Amino acid sequence: MSSGREGRHINANIRRLVHFFLLLFMVLSGGLVYWQVIIAPAVTANVHNRRHCMLQNAPLRGRILDRNGVVLAESVPDKSALCGYVRRYSEPSLAGLIGYYVPEYGLIDGIEKQYSSILNGEDNHLPLEELINQTLHRHFIGNDIYLTIDVRIQRSINRLFTDYHPKTDALYQRPPFKNMVYASNRGAAIVSNPRTGEILAIVSAPGYDPNRMVQTLSHSDLSYFDKINQNPDQPLLMRPLKARYAPGSIFKTVTLMAALDTGATTLDHPWSQREAIGPIVYDGRRIMGDNLGYGLYTFHFPITTAYAYANSDNIVFAQLGVSTGRETWLDYTRRLSIDQALNFDVPTVRSSVQNADKSPLTVLQLASNAFGQGVDNVTPLQMVLVDNTVANNGILMRPMVLAKIVDKDENPLQIFSPQILNTVVSKETAYQVRQAMNGVTTCGSGWRLNTVFSSPDAIIGKTGTAEIGGGKEAHSWMITQAPFWSTDPDQVPALSIVAMRENAGEGVYAVGPAIWKMYREIFRQGYIKVTLPPGNNPYMYCPAQGLWQTHS
């Protein structure tokens, strides 16, 4: 009898013990769910919490690659770093575009910031997968981003653009280069495919070393960041996208597009000596700068619109802007995405040709804007759009730097295709503008570059020297395309290059040599495969086109 009671007592104790462990398990489980699921995001977001950066909790950030699969940015283990890994960048000249990633210090504008959630793998995780990862302390696997950049072209462009030493380079001691350019390490260069809008290379100078930035900040060392941030040359400024400048004479290309397309002029329209040299006065102010070298290489009149463009005559283009009309001229600038937000893959600033206070342009402002001074204020990327529209038979493609996004197994999540933004001018107008740009490099302000570099690449373009006042040297510009087929309007250039240097003097001499070398290297190395047209002898072509004059 007593043994039965003892057995029942033991069983009751076991049941109570089991119930106790069940209750304890439920409490522990509830606490686990509460801390790791319900309030985990709030705890993770707390600035004092360092556990979220432990390797098992941090996302394994995806890679950034160029169009050919070359890794440009990736995460590599580093036990001494806060989160157990650091980002490594294989091409530092892309720092302005890509940015850098250091978990504790936030992000700077660029691919790393703009697409951070994609690189962290947050955008395509199922809720159940996220719950399991959080519960088991497994890191997310981020997605990879492929860019339109070709790192081979990028390295070439960066090397050639930054190799600029006018005080010591023998080239700049030769006439006509001598005393025409000035030292400057600030500027931008962009290479693109005008048919698709793809950016193939983009340089912002001066730049900075993103690897050194990551290594120092990852160890709470602000010395390099402070040095770069306080540098008066602003290495952190992404000049191709975020800096705005007076464009100078390259903007005559916009005016020529509008004037030709509306019938306000033709390439062979005659301009008398008074019309070409002036003086002309708007709103009581005289327009200066015919650039025609009367008595040196211009001996008689009339000249043509093509001649005025080839030799960058401000007087003629001021009149073209006014005769085209303010609203019509502004309509063509809007077609080029000026004075509106630019549809690009990373942040950029808006270019403008209007008054900051929104007041209408005066006649003098319109005349000055028409040749690239006035209140024109544009980014280098904006001038790529102008250049590419001319190259692509009047069709403006959306500029793009993202090619595709793939998951960790290389499955495509998103593929970015070329997109037409606008038909700015007719095919005929675009071809006529290319003919005028050919006149610049074959016969006009850029012809000496072909002479010096003996270029067979059929480069066409427009030079620009933007006066900025204040006793400062002018900004130096060129917009270019190649190769140009003068006998076939359907053969559009395969490549465009836009470059500028701040306060470097004459555009043709400050940026032209680097651009000519860029085309040569890109085409000779086969980075872009092209068929070059027959050579164009300026000593036969220019007189025949009325672009060179003689005394007689």
Coordinates of C-alpha atoms in Angstrom, one line a residue:
M1 CA 0.0 0.0 0.0
S2 CA 2.7 2.4 1.0
S3 CA 4.7 1.5 -2.1
G4 CA 1.8 2.6 -4.3
R5 CA 1.5 5.9 -2.6
E6 CA 5.2 6.4 -3.0
G7 CA 5.0 5.7 -6.7
R8 CA 2.2 8.1 -7.2
H9 CA 4.2 10.7 -5.3
I10 CA 7.2 10.2 -7.5
N11 CA 5.1 10.4 -10.6
A12 CA 3.6 13.7 -9.4
N13 CA 7.1 15.1 -8.8
I14 CA 8.1 14.0 -12.3
R15 CA 5.1 15.7 -13.8
R16 CA 5.7 18.9 -11.8
L17 CA 9.4 18.8 -13.0
V18 CA 8.3 18.3 -16.6
H19 CA 5.8 21.1 -16.3
F20 CA 8.5 23.3 -14.8
F21 CA 10.9 22.6 -17.7
L22 CA 8.1 23.1 -20.2
L23 CA 7.3 26.4 -18.6
L24 CA 11.0 27.4 -18.6
F25 CA 11.3 26.3 -22.2
M26 CA 8.3 28.5 -23.2
V27 CA 9.7 31.4 -21.3
L28 CA 13.1 31.0 -22.9
S29 CA 11.6 30.5 -26.3
G30 CA 9.4 33.6 -25.9
G31 CA 12.3 35.6 -24.7
L32 CA 14.4 34.4 -27.7
V33 CA 11.6 35.3 -30.1
Y34 CA 11.1 38.7 -28.4
W35 CA 14.8 39.7 -28.4
Q36 CA 15.8 38.2 -31.8
V37 CA 12.7 38.9 -33.8
I38 CA 10.3 41.4 -32.3
I39 CA 12.7 44.1 -31.1
A40 CA 15.8 43.0 -32.9
P41 CA 15.5 45.8 -35.4
A42 CA 15.3 48.5 -32.7
V43 CA 18.3 47.0 -30.8
T44 CA 20.3 46.7 -34.0
A45 CA 19.6 50.3 -34.9
N46 CA 20.9 51.5 -31.5
V47 CA 24.1 53.5 -32.1
H48 CA 25.6 51.9 -28.9
N49 CA 25.0 48.4 -30.1
R50 CA 28.1 46.9 -31.7
R51 CA 26.9 43.3 -31.9
H52 CA 25.0 43.9 -35.1
C53 CA 28.3 44.4 -36.8
M54 CA 29.7 41.0 -35.7
L55 CA 30.5 38.8 -38.7
Q56 CA 27.7 36.3 -38.1
N57 CA 25.0 39.0 -38.0
A58 CA 26.3 41.4 -40.7
P59 CA 25.4 41.0 -44.3
L60 CA 28.0 39.6 -46.7
R61 CA 27.8 42.6 -49.0
G62 CA 27.6 41.9 -52.7
R63 CA 30.2 42.7 -55.2
I64 CA 30.4 45.5 -57.8
L65 CA 31.7 44.4 -61.2
D66 CA 32.5 46.0 -64.5
R67 CA 30.7 45.1 -67.7
N68 CA 33.2 42.2 -68.4
G69 CA 32.9 40.7 -64.9
V70 CA 36.1 42.3 -63.4
V71 CA 35.5 42.8 -59.7
L72 CA 35.6 46.5 -58.7
A73 CA 34.4 46.2 -55.1
E74 CA 34.1 43.2 -52.7
S75 CA 34.1 42.4 -49.1
V76 CA 37.2 40.6 -47.7
P77 CA 37.7 39.3 -44.1
D78 CA 39.5 41.4 -41.6
K79 CA 39.3 40.2 -38.0
S80 CA 40.5 43.6 -36.7
A81 CA 37.7 45.5 -38.4
L82 CA 34.5 46.3 -36.5
C83 CA 32.3 44.1 -38.7
G84 CA 34.7 41.3 -39.4
Y85 CA 35.3 42.4 -43.0
V86 CA 36.2 45.5 -45.1
R87 CA 35.5 46.6 -48.6
R88 CA 38.3 46.3 -51.1
Y89 CA 38.4 48.4 -54.3
S90 CA 40.4 47.2 -57.3
E91 CA 40.2 50.5 -59.3
P92 CA 40.6 53.6 -57.1
S93 CA 39.9 56.0 -59.9
L94 CA 36.2 54.9 -59.7
A95 CA 36.0 56.1 -56.1
G96 CA 33.8 59.1 -57.1
L97 CA 31.3 56.8 -58.9
I98 CA 31.3 53.9 -56.5
G99 CA 31.9 55.7 -53.2
Y100 CA 33.1 53.6 -50.2
Y101 CA 31.5 51.5 -47.4
V102 CA 32.4 51.6 -43.8
P103 CA 29.5 50.4 -41.5
E104 CA 30.1 52.7 -38.6
Y105 CA 30.6 55.8 -40.7
G106 CA 27.7 55.7 -43.1
L107 CA 28.1 56.1 -46.8
I108 CA 29.1 58.7 -49.3
D109 CA 27.1 59.3 -52.5
G110 CA 27.7 56.6 -55.2
I111 CA 26.8 53.1 -56.0
E112 CA 27.6 51.8 -52.5
K113 CA 25.1 54.3 -51.0
Q114 CA 22.4 54.4 -53.8
Y115 CA 22.1 50.6 -53.9
S116 CA 23.1 49.7 -50.4
S117 CA 20.0 47.6 -49.7
I118 CA 20.6 45.6 -52.9
L119 CA 24.2 45.0 -52.1
N120 CA 23.2 43.9 -48.6
G121 CA 20.6 41.5 -50.0
E122 CA 17.7 43.2 -48.2
D123 CA 15.5 43.7 -51.2
N124 CA 14.9 40.1 -52.4
H125 CA 14.8 38.1 -49.1
L126 CA 11.6 36.2 -48.2
P127 CA 10.3 37.0 -44.7
L128 CA 10.8 33.3 -43.6
E129 CA 14.4 33.4 -44.8
E130 CA 15.0 36.6 -43.0
L131 CA 13.6 35.1 -39.8
I132 CA 15.7 32.0 -40.0
N133 CA 18.9 34.1 -40.7
Q134 CA 18.2 36.3 -37.7
T135 CA 17.4 33.4 -35.4
L136 CA 20.5 31.4 -36.4
H137 CA 22.8 34.4 -36.6
R138 CA 23.5 33.8 -40.2
H139 CA 24.5 36.7 -42.4
F140 CA 22.6 37.7 -45.5
I141 CA 24.2 37.1 -48.9
G142 CA 24.0 40.3 -50.9
N143 CA 23.4 40.8 -54.6
D144 CA 26.0 41.7 -57.2
I145 CA 25.8 44.8 -59.4
Y146 CA 27.4 44.9 -62.8
L147 CA 28.2 48.3 -64.2
T148 CA 28.5 49.5 -67.8
I149 CA 32.0 50.6 -67.0
D150 CA 34.9 48.9 -68.9
V151 CA 37.7 48.9 -66.4
R152 CA 40.3 48.7 -69.2
I153 CA 39.0 52.0 -70.7
Q154 CA 38.7 53.4 -67.2
R155 CA 42.4 52.8 -66.4
S156 CA 43.5 54.2 -69.7
I157 CA 41.4 57.3 -69.4
N158 CA 42.5 58.0 -65.9
R159 CA 46.2 57.6 -66.7
L160 CA 46.0 59.8 -69.8
F161 CA 43.8 62.5 -68.3
T162 CA 45.9 62.9 -65.1
D163 CA 49.2 62.9 -67.0
Y164 CA 49.1 66.7 -67.5
H165 CA 52.2 68.6 -66.8
P166 CA 52.3 71.8 -68.9
K167 CA 55.3 73.2 -67.0
T168 CA 57.6 70.3 -67.7
D169 CA 56.1 68.5 -70.8
A170 CA 57.9 69.4 -74.0
L171 CA 54.6 69.4 -75.9
Y172 CA 53.4 72.5 -74.1
Q173 CA 56.5 74.4 -74.9
R174 CA 55.9 74.1 -78.6
P175 CA 54.0 76.7 -80.6
P176 CA 51.1 77.1 -80.6
F177 CA 50.7 75.3 -77.2
K178 CA 53.2 77.6 -75.4
N179 CA 51.6 80.1 -73.0
M180 CA 48.1 78.8 -73.8
V181 CA 47.6 76.4 -70.9
Y182 CA 48.1 76.4 -67.1
A183 CA 48.6 73.8 -64.5
S184 CA 45.5 72.2 -63.0
N185 CA 44.7 68.9 -61.3
R186 CA 41.0 69.5 -61.2
G187 CA 38.6 68.3 -63.9
A188 CA 36.5 65.5 -65.4
A189 CA 36.5 63.1 -68.3
I190 CA 33.7 60.8 -69.5
V191 CA 33.7 58.1 -72.2
S192 CA 30.4 56.8 -73.4
N193 CA 28.6 54.9 -76.1
P194 CA 26.3 57.4 -77.8
R195 CA 24.1 54.7 -79.3
T196 CA 23.1 53.2 -76.0
G197 CA 23.9 55.9 -73.4
E198 CA 26.3 53.5 -71.5
I199 CA 29.0 55.2 -69.5
L200 CA 32.2 53.3 -70.2
A201 CA 34.6 55.3 -68.1
I202 CA 34.3 58.3 -65.8
V203 CA 37.1 60.2 -64.0
S204 CA 36.9 62.9 -61.4
A205 CA 40.1 64.6 -60.6
P206 CA 41.6 64.9 -58.1
G207 CA 40.4 61.7 -56.6
Y208 CA 41.2 59.8 -53.4
D209 CA 42.1 56.3 -52.3
P210 CA 39.0 54.4 -51.2
N211 CA 41.0 51.5 -49.8
R212 CA 43.0 53.8 -47.5
M213 CA 39.7 55.5 -46.5
V214 CA 38.2 52.2 -45.6
Q215 CA 41.3 50.9 -43.7
T216 CA 41.6 54.0 -41.6
L217 CA 37.9 54.5 -40.8
S218 CA 37.5 50.8 -40.0
H219 CA 39.9 51.3 -37.2
S220 CA 38.4 54.6 -36.1
D221 CA 41.2 56.6 -37.6
L222 CA 39.8 59.9 -39.1
S223 CA 43.2 61.3 -40.2
Y224 CA 42.9 60.4 -43.9
F225 CA 39.3 61.4 -44.1
D226 CA 40.0 64.8 -42.5
K227 CA 42.9 65.3 -44.8
I228 CA 40.8 64.6 -47.9
N229 CA 37.7 66.4 -46.6
Q230 CA 39.8 69.6 -45.9
N231 CA 41.7 69.6 -49.2
P232 CA 40.8 72.8 -51.0
D233 CA 40.8 70.9 -54.3
Q234 CA 37.8 68.9 -53.1
P235 CA 38.7 65.3 -53.9
L236 CA 35.4 64.1 -52.5
L237 CA 33.5 66.2 -55.1
M238 CA 32.3 64.0 -58.0
R239 CA 32.9 66.6 -60.6
P240 CA 31.4 64.9 -63.7
L241 CA 28.0 64.7 -61.9
K242 CA 28.0 67.3 -59.1
A243 CA 30.1 70.3 -60.3
R244 CA 28.6 72.9 -62.6
Y245 CA 30.6 75.2 -64.9
A246 CA 30.3 77.8 -67.6
P247 CA 30.6 75.7 -70.8
G248 CA 32.1 78.3 -73.1
S249 CA 32.1 77.6 -76.8
I250 CA 31.1 73.9 -76.7
F251 CA 27.6 75.2 -76.0
K252 CA 27.5 76.8 -79.5
T253 CA 26.7 73.2 -80.4
V254 CA 23.3 73.5 -78.7
T255 CA 22.6 76.8 -80.5
L256 CA 23.7 75.3 -83.8
M257 CA 21.4 72.3 -83.3
A258 CA 18.4 74.6 -82.6
A259 CA 19.2 77.1 -85.4
L260 CA 19.6 74.4 -88.0
D261 CA 16.6 72.4 -86.9
T262 CA 14.3 75.4 -87.0
G263 CA 15.7 76.8 -90.3
A264 CA 17.1 79.9 -88.6
T265 CA 20.4 79.2 -90.4
T266 CA 22.1 76.8 -92.7
L267 CA 25.8 75.7 -92.7
D268 CA 26.4 77.8 -95.8
H269 CA 24.5 80.9 -94.7
P270 CA 26.6 84.0 -95.5
W271 CA 27.6 86.5 -92.8
S272 CA 29.0 89.9 -93.8
Q273 CA 32.0 91.5 -92.2
R274 CA 29.8 93.6 -90.0
E275 CA 27.7 90.6 -89.0
A276 CA 30.7 88.4 -88.3
I277 CA 33.0 90.9 -86.5
G278 CA 30.5 93.4 -85.2
P279 CA 30.2 95.4 -83.2
I280 CA 26.8 94.2 -82.1
V281 CA 25.0 95.6 -79.0
Y282 CA 22.2 94.1 -76.9
D283 CA 20.7 95.9 -73.9
G284 CA 23.4 98.5 -74.2
R285 CA 26.2 96.0 -74.0
R286 CA 28.7 95.1 -76.7
I287 CA 29.2 91.5 -77.6
M288 CA 33.0 90.7 -77.9
G289 CA 35.0 87.8 -79.3
D290 CA 34.8 87.1 -83.1
N291 CA 37.9 84.8 -82.9
L292 CA 38.2 85.0 -86.6
G293 CA 41.8 86.3 -86.8
Y294 CA 41.0 88.9 -89.4
G295 CA 44.2 89.5 -91.4
L296 CA 45.8 86.4 -90.1
Y297 CA 43.7 83.5 -91.5
T298 CA 40.5 85.3 -92.4
F299 CA 40.9 87.6 -95.3
H300 CA 37.5 88.2 -96.9
F301 CA 33.8 88.1 -96.3
P302 CA 31.2 86.8 -96.3
I303 CA 31.9 83.8 -94.1
T304 CA 29.5 80.9 -93.5
T305 CA 27.9 79.6 -90.4
A306 CA 30.2 76.5 -90.7
Y307 CA 33.2 78.8 -90.8
A308 CA 31.9 80.7 -87.7
Y309 CA 31.5 77.5 -85.8
A310 CA 34.9 76.1 -86.9
N311 CA 36.6 79.2 -85.6
S312 CA 34.3 79.8 -82.7
D313 CA 32.9 83.2 -83.5
N314 CA 30.9 84.6 -80.5
I315 CA 29.4 87.4 -82.6
V316 CA 27.6 85.1 -85.1
F317 CA 26.4 82.8 -82.4
A318 CA 25.0 85.6 -80.3
Q319 CA 22.9 86.6 -83.3
L320 CA 21.9 83.0 -84.0
G321 CA 20.6 82.6 -80.4
V322 CA 18.5 85.9 -80.7
S323 CA 17.2 85.1 -84.2
T324 CA 16.2 81.5 -83.0
G325 CA 14.1 83.2 -80.3
R326 CA 14.2 82.8 -76.5
E327 CA 11.4 80.3 -76.1
T328 CA 12.5 78.2 -79.1
W329 CA 16.1 78.1 -77.9
L330 CA 15.0 77.2 -74.4
D331 CA 12.7 74.5 -75.8
Y332 CA 15.8 72.8 -77.4
T333 CA 17.7 73.0 -74.1
R334 CA 14.8 71.3 -72.3
R335 CA 14.8 68.6 -74.9
L336 CA 18.4 67.9 -73.8
S337 CA 17.2 67.6 -70.1
I338 CA 18.6 71.0 -69.1
D339 CA 16.8 72.8 -66.3
Q340 CA 15.2 69.5 -65.2
A341 CA 16.1 66.5 -63.1
L342 CA 18.4 64.2 -65.0
N343 CA 17.3 60.6 -65.1
F344 CA 20.6 58.9 -64.1
D345 CA 21.5 55.9 -61.9
V346 CA 23.3 57.9 -59.2
P347 CA 22.6 61.4 -57.9
T348 CA 23.6 64.3 -60.1
V349 CA 22.9 68.1 -60.0
R350 CA 20.7 69.9 -62.4
S351 CA 22.2 71.9 -65.2
S352 CA 20.7 75.3 -66.0
V353 CA 20.6 78.0 -68.6
Q354 CA 18.1 80.3 -66.8
N355 CA 18.2 82.9 -64.0
A356 CA 18.3 81.5 -60.5
D357 CA 15.5 83.8 -59.5
K358 CA 13.3 82.5 -62.4
S359 CA 13.2 85.9 -64.1
P360 CA 13.1 85.7 -68.0
L361 CA 16.3 85.8 -69.9
T362 CA 17.1 89.3 -71.2
V363 CA 18.1 89.6 -74.9
L364 CA 21.7 90.1 -73.7
Q365 CA 21.6 87.0 -71.6
L366 CA 20.1 85.0 -74.5
A367 CA 22.8 86.2 -76.8
S368 CA 25.5 85.4 -74.2
N369 CA 24.0 82.0 -73.4
A370 CA 24.0 81.1 -77.1
F371 CA 27.8 81.1 -77.2
G372 CA 28.3 79.5 -73.8
Q373 CA 28.7 82.3 -71.4
G374 CA 25.8 84.3 -69.8
V375 CA 24.1 82.2 -67.1
D376 CA 24.9 78.8 -68.6
N377 CA 25.8 76.5 -65.8
V378 CA 26.3 72.8 -66.7
T379 CA 27.8 69.5 -65.5
P380 CA 30.2 67.5 -67.6
L381 CA 27.6 64.7 -67.8
Q382 CA 25.1 67.2 -69.3
M383 CA 27.6 67.9 -72.1
V384 CA 27.8 64.2 -72.7
L385 CA 24.1 64.3 -73.5
V386 CA 24.6 67.1 -75.9
D387 CA 27.5 65.3 -77.6
N388 CA 25.7 62.0 -77.7
T389 CA 22.6 63.5 -79.3
V390 CA 24.6 64.8 -82.2
A391 CA 26.5 61.5 -82.5
N392 CA 23.3 59.4 -82.4
N393 CA 21.4 61.2 -85.2
G394 CA 19.4 63.4 -82.9
I395 CA 18.2 60.7 -80.5
L396 CA 19.1 61.3 -76.9
M397 CA 19.6 58.0 -74.9
R398 CA 19.3 57.9 -71.1
P399 CA 22.8 57.9 -69.6
M400 CA 23.3 54.7 -67.7
V401 CA 25.9 53.1 -65.5
L402 CA 24.0 50.1 -64.2
A403 CA 24.0 47.0 -66.5
K404 CA 22.4 44.3 -64.3
I405 CA 21.8 43.1 -60.8
V406 CA 22.2 39.3 -60.0
D407 CA 21.8 37.3 -56.9
K408 CA 24.5 35.2 -55.2
D409 CA 23.9 32.4 -57.7
E410 CA 24.2 34.7 -60.7
N411 CA 20.5 34.6 -61.4
P412 CA 19.5 37.9 -62.9
L413 CA 17.2 40.0 -60.7
Q414 CA 17.1 43.1 -63.0
I415 CA 18.6 43.9 -66.4
F416 CA 18.9 47.5 -67.5
S417 CA 18.3 48.2 -71.2
P418 CA 19.1 51.3 -73.2
Q419 CA 16.2 53.8 -73.2
I420 CA 15.4 56.7 -75.5
L421 CA 14.8 59.9 -73.6
N422 CA 14.0 62.2 -76.5
T423 CA 14.3 62.9 -80.2
V424 CA 16.0 66.3 -79.9
V425 CA 16.6 67.2 -83.6
S426 CA 16.2 65.5 -86.9
K427 CA 18.7 63.0 -88.3
E428 CA 19.6 65.6 -91.0
T429 CA 20.3 68.3 -88.5
A430 CA 22.4 65.9 -86.4
Y431 CA 24.5 65.0 -89.4
Q432 CA 25.0 68.7 -90.4
V433 CA 26.2 69.4 -86.8
R434 CA 28.7 66.5 -87.1
Q435 CA 29.9 68.0 -90.4
A436 CA 30.4 71.3 -88.6
M437 CA 32.3 69.5 -85.8
N438 CA 34.5 67.9 -88.4
G439 CA 35.2 71.4 -89.6
V440 CA 36.5 72.3 -86.1
T441 CA 39.0 69.4 -85.9
T442 CA 40.0 69.3 -89.5
C443 CA 40.1 73.0 -90.4
G444 CA 39.3 75.2 -87.4
S445 CA 40.3 75.6 -83.8
G446 CA 41.2 72.0 -83.3
W447 CA 43.0 71.2 -86.5
R448 CA 46.5 71.4 -85.0
L449 CA 45.8 68.4 -82.8
N450 CA 45.4 66.2 -85.9
T451 CA 48.7 67.7 -87.2
V452 CA 50.6 67.1 -83.9
F453 CA 49.2 63.6 -83.3
S454 CA 48.8 62.5 -86.9
S455 CA 45.5 60.9 -85.9
P456 CA 43.7 58.5 -88.3
D457 CA 40.8 58.1 -85.9
A458 CA 38.5 60.6 -87.6
I459 CA 37.9 62.6 -84.4
I460 CA 35.4 65.4 -84.6
G461 CA 34.4 67.8 -81.8
K462 CA 34.1 71.3 -80.5
T463 CA 36.5 73.3 -78.4
G464 CA 35.6 75.5 -75.5
T465 CA 37.4 78.1 -73.3
A466 CA 34.9 79.4 -70.7
E467 CA 35.8 82.8 -69.2
I468 CA 34.8 83.0 -65.5
G469 CA 36.2 86.4 -64.5
G470 CA 37.6 87.3 -61.1
G471 CA 41.2 87.2 -62.5
K472 CA 41.0 83.4 -62.8
E473 CA 42.0 81.4 -65.8
A474 CA 39.3 80.0 -68.1
H475 CA 37.9 76.5 -67.8
S476 CA 39.0 74.2 -70.6
W477 CA 36.5 72.0 -72.5
M478 CA 36.2 69.7 -75.5
I479 CA 33.3 67.5 -76.6
T480 CA 34.3 64.9 -79.2
Q481 CA 33.2 61.8 -81.2
A482 CA 34.9 59.2 -83.3
P483 CA 35.1 57.9 -85.9
F484 CA 33.2 60.2 -88.2
W485 CA 32.2 59.1 -91.7
S486 CA 31.8 62.3 -93.8
T487 CA 30.3 60.4 -96.7
D488 CA 27.7 58.3 -94.8
P489 CA 25.1 59.9 -92.4
D490 CA 24.1 56.4 -91.3
Q491 CA 27.5 55.6 -89.9
V492 CA 27.3 57.1 -86.5
P493 CA 30.3 57.5 -84.2
A494 CA 31.0 54.6 -81.9
L495 CA 32.4 56.6 -79.0
S496 CA 32.2 60.0 -77.4
I497 CA 34.6 61.6 -75.0
V498 CA 33.9 64.8 -73.0
A499 CA 36.7 66.3 -70.9
M500 CA 37.3 69.5 -69.0
R501 CA 39.9 71.0 -66.7
E502 CA 39.3 73.8 -64.3
N503 CA 41.2 77.0 -64.9
A504 CA 43.6 75.4 -67.4
G505 CA 43.3 77.9 -70.3
E506 CA 42.6 77.1 -74.0
G507 CA 40.4 74.0 -74.2
V508 CA 41.9 72.6 -77.3
Y509 CA 45.4 72.6 -75.9
A510 CA 44.6 71.8 -72.2
V511 CA 42.4 68.7 -72.8
G512 CA 42.8 68.0 -76.5
P513 CA 46.1 66.1 -76.3
A514 CA 44.8 63.7 -73.7
I515 CA 41.6 63.1 -75.7
W516 CA 43.5 62.3 -78.9
K517 CA 45.6 59.8 -77.0
M518 CA 42.5 58.2 -75.4
Y519 CA 40.9 57.5 -78.8
R520 CA 44.2 56.1 -80.1
E521 CA 44.6 53.7 -77.1
I522 CA 41.0 52.6 -77.0
F523 CA 40.9 51.8 -80.7
R524 CA 44.4 50.3 -81.0
Q525 CA 43.9 48.1 -78.0
G526 CA 40.6 46.9 -79.4
Y527 CA 38.6 47.9 -76.3
I528 CA 36.1 49.3 -78.9
K529 CA 36.3 47.7 -82.3
V530 CA 35.7 50.1 -85.1
T531 CA 36.3 50.4 -88.8
L532 CA 38.0 53.7 -89.6
P533 CA 37.0 55.8 -92.6
P534 CA 39.5 56.9 -95.3
G535 CA 41.9 59.7 -94.3
N536 CA 40.8 63.3 -94.7
N537 CA 43.5 65.6 -96.1
P538 CA 42.8 69.1 -94.6
Y539 CA 44.9 70.8 -97.3
M540 CA 42.4 69.6 -99.9
Y541 CA 39.2 69.4 -97.8
C542 CA 39.3 72.7 -96.0
P543 CA 39.7 75.0 -99.0
A544 CA 37.1 73.0 -100.9
Q545 CA 34.6 73.5 -98.1
G546 CA 35.4 77.2 -97.8
L547 CA 36.9 76.7 -94.3
W548 CA 40.4 77.9 -95.2
Q549 CA 41.0 81.2 -96.9
T550 CA 43.9 82.7 -98.8
H551 CA 44.9 86.3 -99.5
S552 CA 43.6 86.1 -103.1

